[in-house]
Short mmCIF file of C-alpha atoms (C1' of nucleotides) in Angstrom, two decimals:
data_model
loop_
_atom_site.label_atom_id
_atom_site.label_comp_id
_atom_site.label_asym_id
_atom_site.label_seq_id
_atom_site.Cartn_x
_atom_site.Cartn_y
_atom_site.Cartn_z
CA MET A 1 -13.63 0.87 1.18
CA SER A 2 -15.12 4.35 1.84
CA ARG A 3 -13.39 6.09 4.35
CA THR A 4 -15.24 8.92 6.30
CA VAL A 5 -13.54 12.20 7.12
CA LEU A 6 -14.97 14.92 9.27
CA VAL A 7 -14.36 18.57 7.97
CA VAL A 8 -14.41 21.04 10.68
CA GLU A 9 -14.27 24.38 9.21
CA ASP A 10 -16.05 27.50 9.94
CA GLU A 11 -15.72 29.30 7.13
CA ALA A 12 -18.98 27.77 4.32
CA PRO A 13 -16.98 28.18 1.05
CA ILE A 14 -13.87 26.39 1.98
CA ARG A 15 -16.16 23.50 3.96
CA GLU A 16 -18.14 23.33 0.58
CA MET A 17 -14.80 23.27 -1.65
CA LEU A 18 -13.01 20.71 0.83
CA LYS A 19 -16.49 18.47 0.82
CA PHE A 20 -16.51 18.75 -2.94
CA VAL A 21 -12.84 17.53 -3.26
CA LEU A 22 -13.20 15.00 -1.15
CA GLU A 23 -16.36 13.33 -2.19
CA GLN A 24 -14.85 13.71 -5.59
CA SER A 25 -11.83 11.29 -4.48
CA GLY A 26 -14.43 8.95 -2.56
CA PHE A 27 -14.26 9.75 0.71
CA ASN A 28 -17.52 10.18 2.74
CA ILE A 29 -18.20 13.49 4.28
CA ILE A 30 -19.25 14.53 7.55
CA GLU A 31 -19.22 18.71 8.04
CA ALA A 32 -18.93 20.50 11.54
CA GLU A 33 -18.65 24.24 11.48
CA ASP A 34 -17.50 24.94 15.09
CA TYR A 35 -15.91 23.17 18.15
CA ASP A 36 -19.54 22.02 19.29
CA ILE A 37 -21.18 20.59 16.08
CA ALA A 38 -17.93 18.71 15.79
CA GLN A 39 -18.44 17.32 19.18
CA ALA A 40 -21.89 16.09 18.66
CA LYS A 41 -20.86 15.11 15.18
CA LEU A 42 -18.26 12.73 16.49
CA CYS A 43 -20.34 9.57 17.60
CA GLU A 44 -22.58 7.94 15.01
CA PRO A 45 -20.29 7.54 12.18
CA TYR A 46 -17.10 7.46 13.28
CA PRO A 47 -15.06 9.40 10.99
CA ASP A 48 -12.05 7.45 9.80
CA LEU A 49 -9.78 10.83 9.53
CA ILE A 50 -10.75 14.93 11.08
CA LEU A 51 -9.40 17.78 9.14
CA LEU A 52 -9.77 20.28 11.53
CA ASP A 53 -9.15 24.27 10.47
CA TRP A 54 -6.86 25.50 13.18
CA MET A 55 -8.17 28.67 13.06
CA LEU A 56 -11.16 28.64 14.54
CA PRO A 57 -13.45 31.39 16.12
CA GLY A 58 -11.89 31.18 19.51
CA GLY A 59 -9.11 29.13 19.26
CA SER A 60 -11.01 26.00 19.69
CA GLY A 61 -9.54 24.27 17.19
CA VAL A 62 -6.74 23.45 19.64
CA GLN A 63 -9.17 22.69 22.20
CA LEU A 64 -10.97 20.23 20.14
CA ALA A 65 -7.69 18.74 19.13
CA LYS A 66 -6.54 18.32 22.70
CA SER A 67 -10.10 16.90 23.75
CA LEU A 68 -10.07 14.51 21.03
CA LYS A 69 -6.56 12.88 22.35
CA GLN A 70 -7.73 12.83 25.46
CA HIS A 71 -10.74 11.04 24.76
CA GLU A 72 -10.26 7.11 24.73
CA PHE A 73 -12.63 6.52 21.70
CA THR A 74 -11.47 9.29 19.78
CA ARG A 75 -7.65 8.99 20.70
CA ASP A 76 -6.78 6.92 17.41
CA ILE A 77 -8.24 8.96 14.73
CA PRO A 78 -6.12 10.81 13.22
CA VAL A 79 -5.92 14.52 12.85
CA ILE A 80 -4.73 16.84 10.00
CA MET A 81 -4.83 20.49 10.68
CA LEU A 82 -5.04 23.40 8.22
CA THR A 83 -2.94 26.30 9.01
CA ALA A 84 -2.64 29.25 7.47
CA ARG A 85 0.52 30.15 5.43
CA GLY A 86 3.64 30.63 7.37
CA GLU A 87 2.23 30.25 10.61
CA GLU A 88 4.88 27.96 12.61
CA ASP A 89 3.90 28.39 15.72
CA ASP A 90 0.66 27.04 15.13
CA LYS A 91 2.25 24.27 12.90
CA ILE A 92 4.29 23.43 16.24
CA ARG A 93 1.69 23.41 18.56
CA GLY A 94 -0.40 21.35 16.44
CA LEU A 95 1.66 18.53 15.99
CA ASP A 96 2.30 18.99 20.05
CA ALA A 97 -1.22 18.83 20.58
CA GLY A 98 -1.52 15.75 18.60
CA ALA A 99 -1.94 16.56 14.87
CA ASP A 100 -0.57 13.74 12.55
CA ASP A 101 0.07 16.24 9.72
CA TYR A 102 -0.86 19.84 8.80
CA ILE A 103 -1.52 21.52 5.34
CA THR A 104 -0.76 25.11 4.63
CA LYS A 105 -3.76 26.73 3.52
CA PRO A 106 -3.23 27.80 -0.18
CA PHE A 107 -3.31 24.06 -1.16
CA SER A 108 -4.18 21.51 -3.90
CA PRO A 109 -6.43 19.35 -4.09
CA LYS A 110 -4.18 16.49 -4.99
CA GLU A 111 -2.06 17.65 -2.31
CA LEU A 112 -4.83 17.43 0.24
CA VAL A 113 -6.21 14.23 -0.88
CA ALA A 114 -2.83 12.60 -0.95
CA ARG A 115 -1.52 13.40 2.79
CA ILE A 116 -5.19 12.32 3.74
CA LYS A 117 -4.28 8.89 2.33
CA ALA A 118 -0.85 8.95 3.39
CA VAL A 119 -1.73 9.30 6.96
CA MET A 120 -4.63 6.81 6.84
CA ARG A 121 -1.53 4.28 5.33
CA ARG A 122 0.64 5.46 8.04
CA VAL A 123 -2.11 4.80 11.11
CA THR A 124 -3.89 1.53 9.87
CA PRO A 125 -1.87 -1.01 11.77
CA THR A 126 -0.48 -4.09 9.94
CA SER A 127 -2.78 -6.49 10.52
CA ASN A 128 -1.12 -10.12 10.75
CA GLU A 129 0.85 -11.18 8.47
CA GLU A 130 2.53 -13.95 8.89
CA PRO A 131 2.53 -17.04 6.40
CA ILE A 132 -0.05 -19.46 7.26
CA GLU A 133 0.90 -23.42 5.89
CA PHE A 134 -1.45 -26.44 5.98
CA ASN A 135 -0.21 -29.57 4.25
CA GLY A 136 2.39 -27.87 2.07
CA LEU A 137 0.14 -25.18 1.12
CA LYS A 138 1.43 -22.00 2.29
CA LEU A 139 0.00 -18.40 1.90
CA GLU A 140 1.89 -15.38 2.61
CA PRO A 141 0.30 -12.07 2.97
CA VAL A 142 3.16 -10.11 2.56
CA SER A 143 4.26 -11.32 -1.20
CA HIS A 144 0.47 -11.69 -1.43
CA ARG A 145 0.98 -15.63 -2.85
CA VAL A 146 0.20 -18.50 -2.70
CA VAL A 147 2.85 -21.65 -2.88
CA ALA A 148 2.10 -25.07 -3.36
CA LYS A 149 5.05 -27.40 -2.19
CA ASP A 150 7.43 -24.52 -3.68
CA ASP A 151 5.53 -24.02 -6.68
CA PRO A 152 3.85 -20.61 -6.99
CA VAL A 153 0.06 -21.18 -7.24
CA ASP A 154 -2.06 -18.59 -9.58
CA MET A 155 -5.44 -17.76 -8.66
CA GLY A 156 -7.04 -14.29 -9.02
CA PRO A 157 -7.94 -11.76 -6.54
CA THR A 158 -11.18 -13.18 -4.84
CA GLU A 159 -9.73 -16.65 -4.76
CA PHE A 160 -7.11 -15.13 -2.54
CA LYS A 161 -9.05 -13.40 -0.17
CA LEU A 162 -11.28 -16.54 -0.22
CA LEU A 163 -8.15 -18.97 0.58
CA HIS A 164 -6.87 -16.24 2.87
CA PHE A 165 -10.26 -16.52 4.99
CA PHE A 166 -10.35 -20.17 4.62
CA MET A 167 -6.95 -20.90 6.02
CA THR A 168 -7.26 -18.38 8.84
CA HIS A 169 -10.71 -20.02 10.01
CA PRO A 170 -10.04 -23.79 9.13
CA GLU A 171 -12.03 -26.30 10.85
CA ARG A 172 -15.24 -24.45 10.68
CA VAL A 173 -18.22 -24.56 8.28
CA TYR A 174 -19.33 -21.38 6.53
CA SER A 175 -22.54 -20.84 4.80
CA ARG A 176 -22.24 -19.32 1.49
CA GLU A 177 -23.87 -16.19 3.13
CA LEU A 178 -21.19 -16.09 5.85
CA LEU A 179 -18.16 -16.39 2.89
CA LEU A 180 -20.10 -13.32 1.12
CA ASP A 181 -19.99 -11.57 4.13
CA ASN A 182 -16.44 -12.29 5.31
CA VAL A 183 -14.76 -12.20 1.73
CA TRP A 184 -16.59 -9.91 -0.13
CA GLY A 185 -17.29 -7.68 2.38
CA THR A 186 -20.83 -6.72 3.95
CA ASN A 187 -23.79 -5.34 2.19
CA VAL A 188 -22.62 -6.71 -1.14
CA TYR A 189 -25.34 -7.64 -3.39
CA VAL A 190 -24.16 -11.29 -5.19
CA GLU A 191 -26.00 -14.37 -5.47
CA ASP A 192 -25.31 -17.15 -3.22
CA ARG A 193 -24.35 -19.78 -5.75
CA THR A 194 -21.36 -17.47 -6.96
CA VAL A 195 -19.48 -18.70 -4.09
CA ASP A 196 -19.36 -21.99 -5.96
CA VAL A 197 -18.08 -21.06 -8.87
CA HIS A 198 -15.49 -19.08 -6.94
CA ILE A 199 -14.71 -22.39 -4.92
CA ARG A 200 -14.90 -24.07 -8.14
CA ARG A 201 -11.62 -21.86 -9.50
CA LEU A 202 -10.06 -21.98 -6.20
CA ARG A 203 -9.86 -25.86 -6.02
CA LYS A 204 -8.70 -25.86 -9.75
CA ALA A 205 -5.88 -23.41 -8.92
CA ILE A 206 -4.55 -25.34 -5.77
CA SER A 207 -5.73 -28.94 -7.32
CA ARG A 208 -1.84 -29.62 -9.08
CA HIS A 209 -0.81 -30.68 -5.74
CA GLY A 210 -4.17 -32.12 -4.45
CA HIS A 211 -4.50 -29.41 -2.24
CA ASP A 212 -7.94 -29.12 -3.52
CA ALA A 213 -9.03 -31.80 -0.81
CA MET A 214 -8.88 -29.13 1.77
CA ILE A 215 -11.71 -27.16 1.01
CA GLN A 216 -14.78 -29.73 1.60
CA THR A 217 -18.19 -29.44 0.90
CA VAL A 218 -20.60 -29.76 3.36
CA ARG A 219 -23.95 -30.64 1.99
CA GLY A 220 -26.60 -28.47 3.26
CA ALA A 221 -24.32 -26.29 5.36
CA GLY A 222 -21.79 -24.32 3.05
CA TYR A 223 -18.00 -25.10 2.87
CA ARG A 224 -15.44 -26.02 5.22
CA PHE A 225 -11.10 -25.21 5.15
CA SER A 226 -9.77 -28.72 7.05
CA ALA A 227 -6.25 -29.94 7.02
CA LYS A 228 -7.59 -33.64 7.94
CA LEU A 229 -8.36 -35.11 4.65
CA MET B 1 26.87 14.38 -0.08
CA SER B 2 25.14 16.18 2.98
CA ARG B 3 23.96 13.96 5.19
CA THR B 4 20.85 14.92 7.16
CA VAL B 5 20.60 14.63 11.01
CA LEU B 6 17.16 14.43 13.15
CA VAL B 7 17.93 15.43 16.49
CA VAL B 8 15.68 14.89 19.06
CA GLU B 9 15.76 16.94 22.18
CA ASP B 10 13.46 18.47 24.37
CA GLU B 11 15.34 21.40 26.00
CA ALA B 12 15.88 23.86 23.74
CA PRO B 13 19.31 25.05 24.44
CA ILE B 14 20.65 21.70 23.99
CA ARG B 15 19.20 21.46 20.85
CA GLU B 16 20.52 24.83 19.58
CA MET B 17 23.78 23.98 20.65
CA LEU B 18 23.74 20.42 18.58
CA LYS B 19 22.45 21.54 15.76
CA PHE B 20 25.45 24.61 15.80
CA VAL B 21 27.65 22.07 16.37
CA LEU B 22 26.62 19.58 13.79
CA GLU B 23 26.07 21.92 11.00
CA GLN B 24 29.34 23.46 11.68
CA SER B 25 30.66 19.77 10.78
CA GLY B 26 28.70 19.94 7.82
CA PHE B 27 25.50 17.99 8.40
CA ASN B 28 22.07 19.14 7.81
CA ILE B 29 19.99 19.34 10.78
CA ILE B 30 16.26 18.77 11.35
CA GLU B 31 14.81 19.36 15.10
CA ALA B 32 12.10 17.92 16.87
CA GLU B 33 11.07 18.54 20.52
CA ASP B 34 9.11 15.49 21.35
CA TYR B 35 7.89 12.06 20.67
CA ASP B 36 5.05 13.66 17.79
CA ILE B 37 7.19 16.13 16.07
CA ALA B 38 9.86 13.50 15.59
CA GLN B 39 7.39 10.99 14.01
CA ALA B 40 5.96 13.88 11.93
CA LYS B 41 9.27 15.25 10.49
CA LEU B 42 10.48 11.32 9.73
CA CYS B 43 9.24 11.16 6.32
CA GLU B 44 10.51 14.32 4.22
CA PRO B 45 14.09 13.75 3.97
CA TYR B 46 14.58 10.79 5.46
CA PRO B 47 17.43 11.71 8.02
CA ASP B 48 20.54 9.25 7.49
CA LEU B 49 20.70 9.32 11.52
CA ILE B 50 18.76 10.13 14.40
CA LEU B 51 20.40 11.76 17.65
CA LEU B 52 17.73 10.73 20.11
CA ASP B 53 17.82 12.16 23.62
CA TRP B 54 16.74 9.43 25.96
CA MET B 55 15.14 11.48 29.24
CA LEU B 56 12.49 12.72 27.00
CA PRO B 57 9.49 13.90 29.05
CA GLY B 58 7.37 10.91 29.81
CA GLY B 59 10.16 8.39 28.71
CA SER B 60 8.75 8.76 25.08
CA GLY B 61 12.14 8.21 23.84
CA VAL B 62 12.46 4.59 24.42
CA GLN B 63 9.08 4.62 22.71
CA LEU B 64 10.19 6.33 19.73
CA ALA B 65 12.92 4.00 19.64
CA LYS B 66 10.96 1.15 19.53
CA SER B 67 8.73 2.66 16.98
CA LEU B 68 11.47 3.35 14.71
CA LYS B 69 12.64 -0.29 14.87
CA GLN B 70 9.34 -1.57 14.12
CA HIS B 71 8.33 0.40 10.92
CA GLU B 72 10.17 -1.23 8.11
CA PHE B 73 11.24 2.20 6.39
CA THR B 74 12.58 3.76 8.96
CA ARG B 75 14.24 0.86 10.84
CA ASP B 76 17.40 1.02 9.08
CA ILE B 77 18.28 4.46 9.97
CA PRO B 78 20.70 4.58 12.96
CA VAL B 79 19.76 5.73 16.00
CA ILE B 80 22.36 7.53 18.81
CA MET B 81 20.86 8.05 22.11
CA LEU B 82 22.02 10.76 24.51
CA THR B 83 21.95 10.13 28.11
CA ALA B 84 22.61 11.98 31.33
CA ARG B 85 25.99 10.84 33.37
CA GLY B 86 26.19 7.80 35.28
CA GLU B 87 22.42 5.97 33.99
CA GLU B 88 23.89 2.79 33.35
CA ASP B 89 20.70 1.37 33.23
CA ASP B 90 19.14 3.54 30.62
CA LYS B 91 22.48 2.82 27.98
CA ILE B 92 21.76 -0.88 28.64
CA ARG B 93 17.98 -0.61 27.74
CA GLY B 94 18.58 1.97 24.98
CA LEU B 95 21.25 -0.63 23.35
CA ASP B 96 18.48 -3.02 23.91
CA ALA B 97 15.93 -1.07 22.21
CA GLY B 98 18.10 -0.82 18.94
CA ALA B 99 20.13 1.99 19.54
CA ASP B 100 23.15 1.90 17.82
CA ASP B 101 25.53 3.77 20.07
CA TYR B 102 25.11 6.29 22.95
CA ILE B 103 26.66 9.33 24.27
CA THR B 104 26.86 10.57 27.84
CA LYS B 105 25.72 13.93 28.02
CA PRO B 106 28.32 16.03 28.91
CA PHE B 107 30.41 15.54 25.64
CA SER B 108 32.86 17.19 23.57
CA PRO B 109 31.68 18.26 20.01
CA LYS B 110 34.66 16.47 18.67
CA GLU B 111 33.57 13.36 20.28
CA LEU B 112 29.77 13.78 19.13
CA VAL B 113 30.68 13.94 15.57
CA ALA B 114 33.10 11.53 15.94
CA ARG B 115 30.76 8.84 16.75
CA ILE B 116 28.32 10.27 14.30
CA LYS B 117 30.65 9.59 11.44
CA ALA B 118 31.39 6.05 12.97
CA VAL B 119 28.03 5.12 13.08
CA MET B 120 27.69 6.02 9.56
CA ARG B 121 30.62 4.49 8.47
CA ARG B 122 29.37 1.43 9.90
CA VAL B 123 25.73 1.55 8.75
CA THR B 124 25.98 2.69 5.20
CA PRO B 125 27.75 -0.09 3.68
CA THR B 126 25.57 -2.66 5.23
CA SER B 127 21.94 -1.34 4.21
CA ASN B 128 23.01 0.60 1.88
CA GLU B 129 26.09 0.25 -0.12
CA GLU B 130 26.41 -3.41 -1.00
CA PRO B 131 25.73 -4.79 -4.48
CA ILE B 132 22.80 -6.59 -4.91
CA GLU B 133 22.30 -9.60 -7.03
CA PHE B 134 18.74 -11.83 -7.87
CA ASN B 135 19.20 -14.61 -11.00
CA GLY B 136 22.08 -12.70 -12.93
CA LEU B 137 20.85 -8.87 -12.18
CA LYS B 138 23.09 -7.06 -10.13
CA LEU B 139 22.82 -3.57 -9.21
CA GLU B 140 25.62 -1.89 -7.64
CA PRO B 141 24.55 1.40 -5.61
CA VAL B 142 28.16 2.78 -5.44
CA SER B 143 28.91 2.99 -9.14
CA HIS B 144 24.95 3.68 -9.66
CA ARG B 145 24.75 0.73 -12.32
CA VAL B 146 23.09 -2.17 -13.06
CA VAL B 147 24.34 -4.95 -14.91
CA ALA B 148 22.20 -8.10 -16.46
CA LYS B 149 24.76 -11.01 -16.67
CA ASP B 150 27.75 -8.72 -17.53
CA ASP B 151 25.88 -6.31 -20.07
CA PRO B 152 25.37 -2.91 -18.53
CA VAL B 153 21.75 -1.89 -18.32
CA ASP B 154 20.75 1.53 -19.13
CA MET B 155 17.90 3.53 -17.31
CA GLY B 156 16.60 6.37 -15.80
CA PRO B 157 17.22 7.90 -12.53
CA THR B 158 13.79 6.91 -11.58
CA GLU B 159 13.65 3.29 -12.48
CA PHE B 160 17.07 2.88 -10.73
CA LYS B 161 15.34 3.82 -7.82
CA LEU B 162 12.43 2.01 -7.87
CA LEU B 163 14.79 -1.29 -9.07
CA HIS B 164 16.63 -0.55 -5.97
CA PHE B 165 13.92 -0.34 -3.74
CA PHE B 166 12.48 -3.78 -5.20
CA MET B 167 15.57 -5.61 -4.87
CA THR B 168 16.13 -4.11 -1.00
CA HIS B 169 12.32 -5.37 -0.79
CA PRO B 170 11.94 -8.47 -2.60
CA GLU B 171 9.15 -11.43 -2.22
CA ARG B 172 6.50 -8.19 -1.22
CA VAL B 173 3.62 -6.58 -3.13
CA TYR B 174 3.83 -2.88 -2.67
CA SER B 175 0.66 -0.86 -3.97
CA ARG B 176 1.26 2.06 -6.20
CA GLU B 177 1.00 4.56 -3.45
CA LEU B 178 3.26 2.69 -1.11
CA LEU B 179 5.91 2.78 -3.91
CA LEU B 180 5.39 6.54 -4.46
CA ASP B 181 6.06 7.14 -0.76
CA ASN B 182 9.19 5.10 -1.03
CA VAL B 183 10.59 5.77 -4.05
CA TRP B 184 9.12 9.14 -5.05
CA GLY B 185 9.10 10.38 -1.56
CA THR B 186 6.41 11.03 0.90
CA ASN B 187 5.61 14.50 0.02
CA VAL B 188 4.95 14.06 -3.72
CA TYR B 189 1.69 14.17 -5.43
CA VAL B 190 1.47 12.22 -8.58
CA GLU B 191 -1.02 9.95 -9.90
CA ASP B 192 -1.11 6.55 -9.05
CA ARG B 193 -0.83 5.19 -12.43
CA THR B 194 2.36 7.22 -13.01
CA VAL B 195 3.94 3.95 -11.71
CA ASP B 196 2.67 1.58 -14.19
CA VAL B 197 5.00 3.90 -16.63
CA HIS B 198 7.59 3.44 -14.73
CA ILE B 199 7.12 0.03 -14.18
CA ARG B 200 7.11 -0.24 -17.79
CA ARG B 201 10.47 1.42 -18.92
CA LEU B 202 11.89 -0.58 -16.01
CA ARG B 203 10.94 -4.08 -17.03
CA LYS B 204 11.82 -3.20 -20.88
CA ALA B 205 15.20 -1.72 -19.45
CA ILE B 206 16.27 -5.24 -18.32
CA SER B 207 14.19 -7.01 -20.35
CA ARG B 208 16.95 -8.42 -22.31
CA HIS B 209 17.80 -11.18 -20.57
CA GLY B 210 14.12 -11.95 -19.40
CA HIS B 211 14.66 -10.06 -15.99
CA ASP B 212 11.33 -8.38 -16.42
CA ALA B 213 9.71 -11.72 -15.24
CA MET B 214 10.99 -10.74 -11.94
CA ILE B 215 9.13 -7.84 -11.27
CA GLN B 216 5.28 -8.94 -11.22
CA THR B 217 2.06 -7.27 -11.33
CA VAL B 218 -0.38 -8.30 -8.57
CA ARG B 219 -3.79 -7.61 -9.67
CA GLY B 220 -5.79 -5.50 -7.44
CA ALA B 221 -2.50 -5.14 -4.90
CA GLY B 222 0.56 -3.86 -6.69
CA TYR B 223 3.46 -4.87 -7.92
CA ARG B 224 5.98 -7.27 -6.46
CA PHE B 225 9.82 -8.21 -6.93
CA SER B 226 10.26 -11.76 -6.73
CA ALA B 227 13.01 -14.28 -7.48
CA LYS B 228 10.82 -16.71 -7.96
CA LEU B 229 9.43 -17.26 -11.50
"C1'" DG C 1 -36.28 -46.07 -8.30
"C1'" DG C 2 -37.82 -41.79 -8.79
"C1'" DG C 3 -38.57 -37.12 -7.44
"C1'" DA C 4 -36.76 -33.20 -5.24
"C1'" DT C 5 -32.99 -30.98 -3.59
"C1'" DA C 6 -28.17 -29.18 -3.53
"C1'" DT C 7 -23.46 -28.71 -5.83
"C1'" DG C 8 -20.54 -28.82 -10.00
"C1'" DT C 9 -18.85 -26.87 -13.90
"C1'" DG C 10 -18.00 -23.93 -18.57
"C1'" DA C 11 -19.15 -20.44 -21.32
"C1'" DC C 12 -20.22 -15.58 -21.95
"C1'" DA C 13 -21.35 -10.97 -21.60
"C1'" DC C 14 -19.69 -7.33 -18.63
"C1'" DT C 15 -16.32 -4.90 -15.71
"C1'" DT C 16 -12.19 -3.19 -13.58
"C1'" DT C 17 -7.54 -3.19 -13.69
"C1'" DT C 18 -3.17 -3.13 -16.05
"C1'" DA C 19 -0.27 -1.94 -20.20
"C1'" DT C 20 0.92 0.77 -23.48
"C1'" DT C 21 1.85 4.71 -26.45
"C1'" DA C 22 2.05 9.39 -27.84
"C1'" DA C 23 2.01 14.09 -26.36
"C1'" DA C 24 2.43 17.60 -22.91
"C1'" DA C 25 4.97 19.42 -18.72
"C1'" DC C 26 8.85 19.99 -16.16
"C1'" DG C 27 13.50 20.93 -15.00
"C1'" DA C 28 18.39 21.25 -15.49
"C1'" DT C 29 22.06 23.32 -18.37
"C1'" DT C 30 24.24 25.73 -21.31
"C1'" DA D 1 15.74 31.35 -24.10
"C1'" DA D 2 16.12 26.89 -26.45
"C1'" DT D 3 17.67 22.34 -25.82
"C1'" DC D 4 18.05 17.93 -23.79
"C1'" DG D 5 16.70 14.03 -21.11
"C1'" DT D 6 13.44 12.65 -17.99
"C1'" DT D 7 8.89 12.63 -15.67
"C1'" DT D 8 3.72 13.25 -16.22
"C1'" DT D 9 -0.39 12.89 -17.73
"C1'" DA D 10 -4.02 11.50 -20.63
"C1'" DA D 11 -6.21 8.48 -24.04
"C1'" DT D 12 -6.62 3.88 -25.95
"C1'" DA D 13 -5.49 -1.35 -26.00
"C1'" DA D 14 -5.42 -5.30 -24.38
"C1'" DA D 15 -5.55 -8.32 -20.59
"C1'" DA D 16 -7.47 -10.21 -16.44
"C1'" DG D 17 -11.33 -10.95 -12.95
"C1'" DT D 18 -16.36 -11.57 -11.98
"C1'" DG D 19 -21.27 -12.42 -11.37
"C1'" DT D 20 -24.99 -15.48 -13.75
"C1'" DC D 21 -26.92 -18.71 -16.16
"C1'" DA D 22 -28.29 -23.23 -17.67
"C1'" DC D 23 -26.99 -27.55 -17.74
"C1'" DA D 24 -24.30 -31.69 -15.73
"C1'" DT D 25 -24.14 -34.71 -11.38
"C1'" DA D 26 -24.51 -35.92 -7.06
"C1'" DT D 27 -26.98 -36.90 -2.73
"C1'" DC D 28 -31.07 -37.51 0.16
"C1'" DC D 29 -35.53 -39.31 1.18
"C1'" DC D 30 -39.35 -42.00 0.70
#
DNA sequence: GGGATATGTGACACTTTTATTAAAACGATT
DNA sequence: AATCGTTTTAATAAAAGTGTCACATATCCC
């Protein structure tokens, strides 16, 4: 899952450096050198985070941050501001204007990446993590574990995701292609029949107490998870 | 051991006064003037207590209290709210939202300090100092020791903190990054893989009676402490 | 029944992730 | 500044998971 970061920085060398460092760490980078360009580049691929130089010419860094927090579509994008050393006032005003974190300018790449990740982690809301149970087969997202009538069940990550998807979408047929989209993720190139193999592995994993019967083959259509046997 | 108090108060004079009084009494003070700054300052050194003005502009005091109680890592931090005289409704709502105590605004320094200490006394033992035991592996925060079936177990400080975190958050997967956040601290920048090494050392330390089985690898997700096999 | 089509299954070559180890870096203490 | 114990990094080994194939089995339709 590649995250996109919008870098708003007027000095080209620093911008290049940031781009390099972040791309090394697997982020997708969009660059902008001033307020207007940043505004323009905001729409298409929504950035997951904005790295904003506070000292843009004309003090437009603050302006941009405020404008971001005012608009509904950009309000939830976390902002990390870059400040020169010791400009405490700026830091305060920055946080005041809605920045999520700040980083003082002579910084290590490692620190930068760590802070970006930390902010992303903090911001990403915890999705539904309630345990799900059908016929004594329980899946607990928080502990990342499946339990069948109190016996822990062992399975691989893909099988876990597959089962998770099935249990959150029961009583409904999914074609192999749809399963690939939902469990593997969109635009992955994998054979349809690979699904069969993982279905097989999943069934085997939960077969001990007969729970494999809940994963049903619908000939010509795909697979279905059903609590009705 | 010096305790840290986060003071969230928008009016600067009052904030200064609180800071002065509390520092006189030997507390470490972090200041924040509004919701956002408070949020940002929450991570660095986890405060032992939060002194929160209920009447922050925009009613964000309530908001902050709720957000604190929702997030797992801040849930256990006690909150004392400051209210203006006679705002009974606020007191009720405050305690409802999870505040541990309240103080009405014209108050004496003595009262303030007394209440803070009282809350700390009340909260600290339950959340932090109680021995924890799973399957004969006992961790005593007070004596800072780990005992496995009556044999004392030797380990380094990081392993201790790691185990402590695991035992207070069992049956739950944590990614390496989250472990770094929680055990090492939010503003530390080390490699993910470092966690592996400490996991290894921790496992080795508690392996004598097979307790290492409770520290489970969840491939692709992180590690989990579980009393179940 | 028999051919055509769809699904089940085990094996294998290949990746990715984790475990383990050793050495370098660090930090407090003397 | 030298030492000791600990933490980090980096390099390598080991383990677990993945996707594909070939072939077995099942189902459908005429």
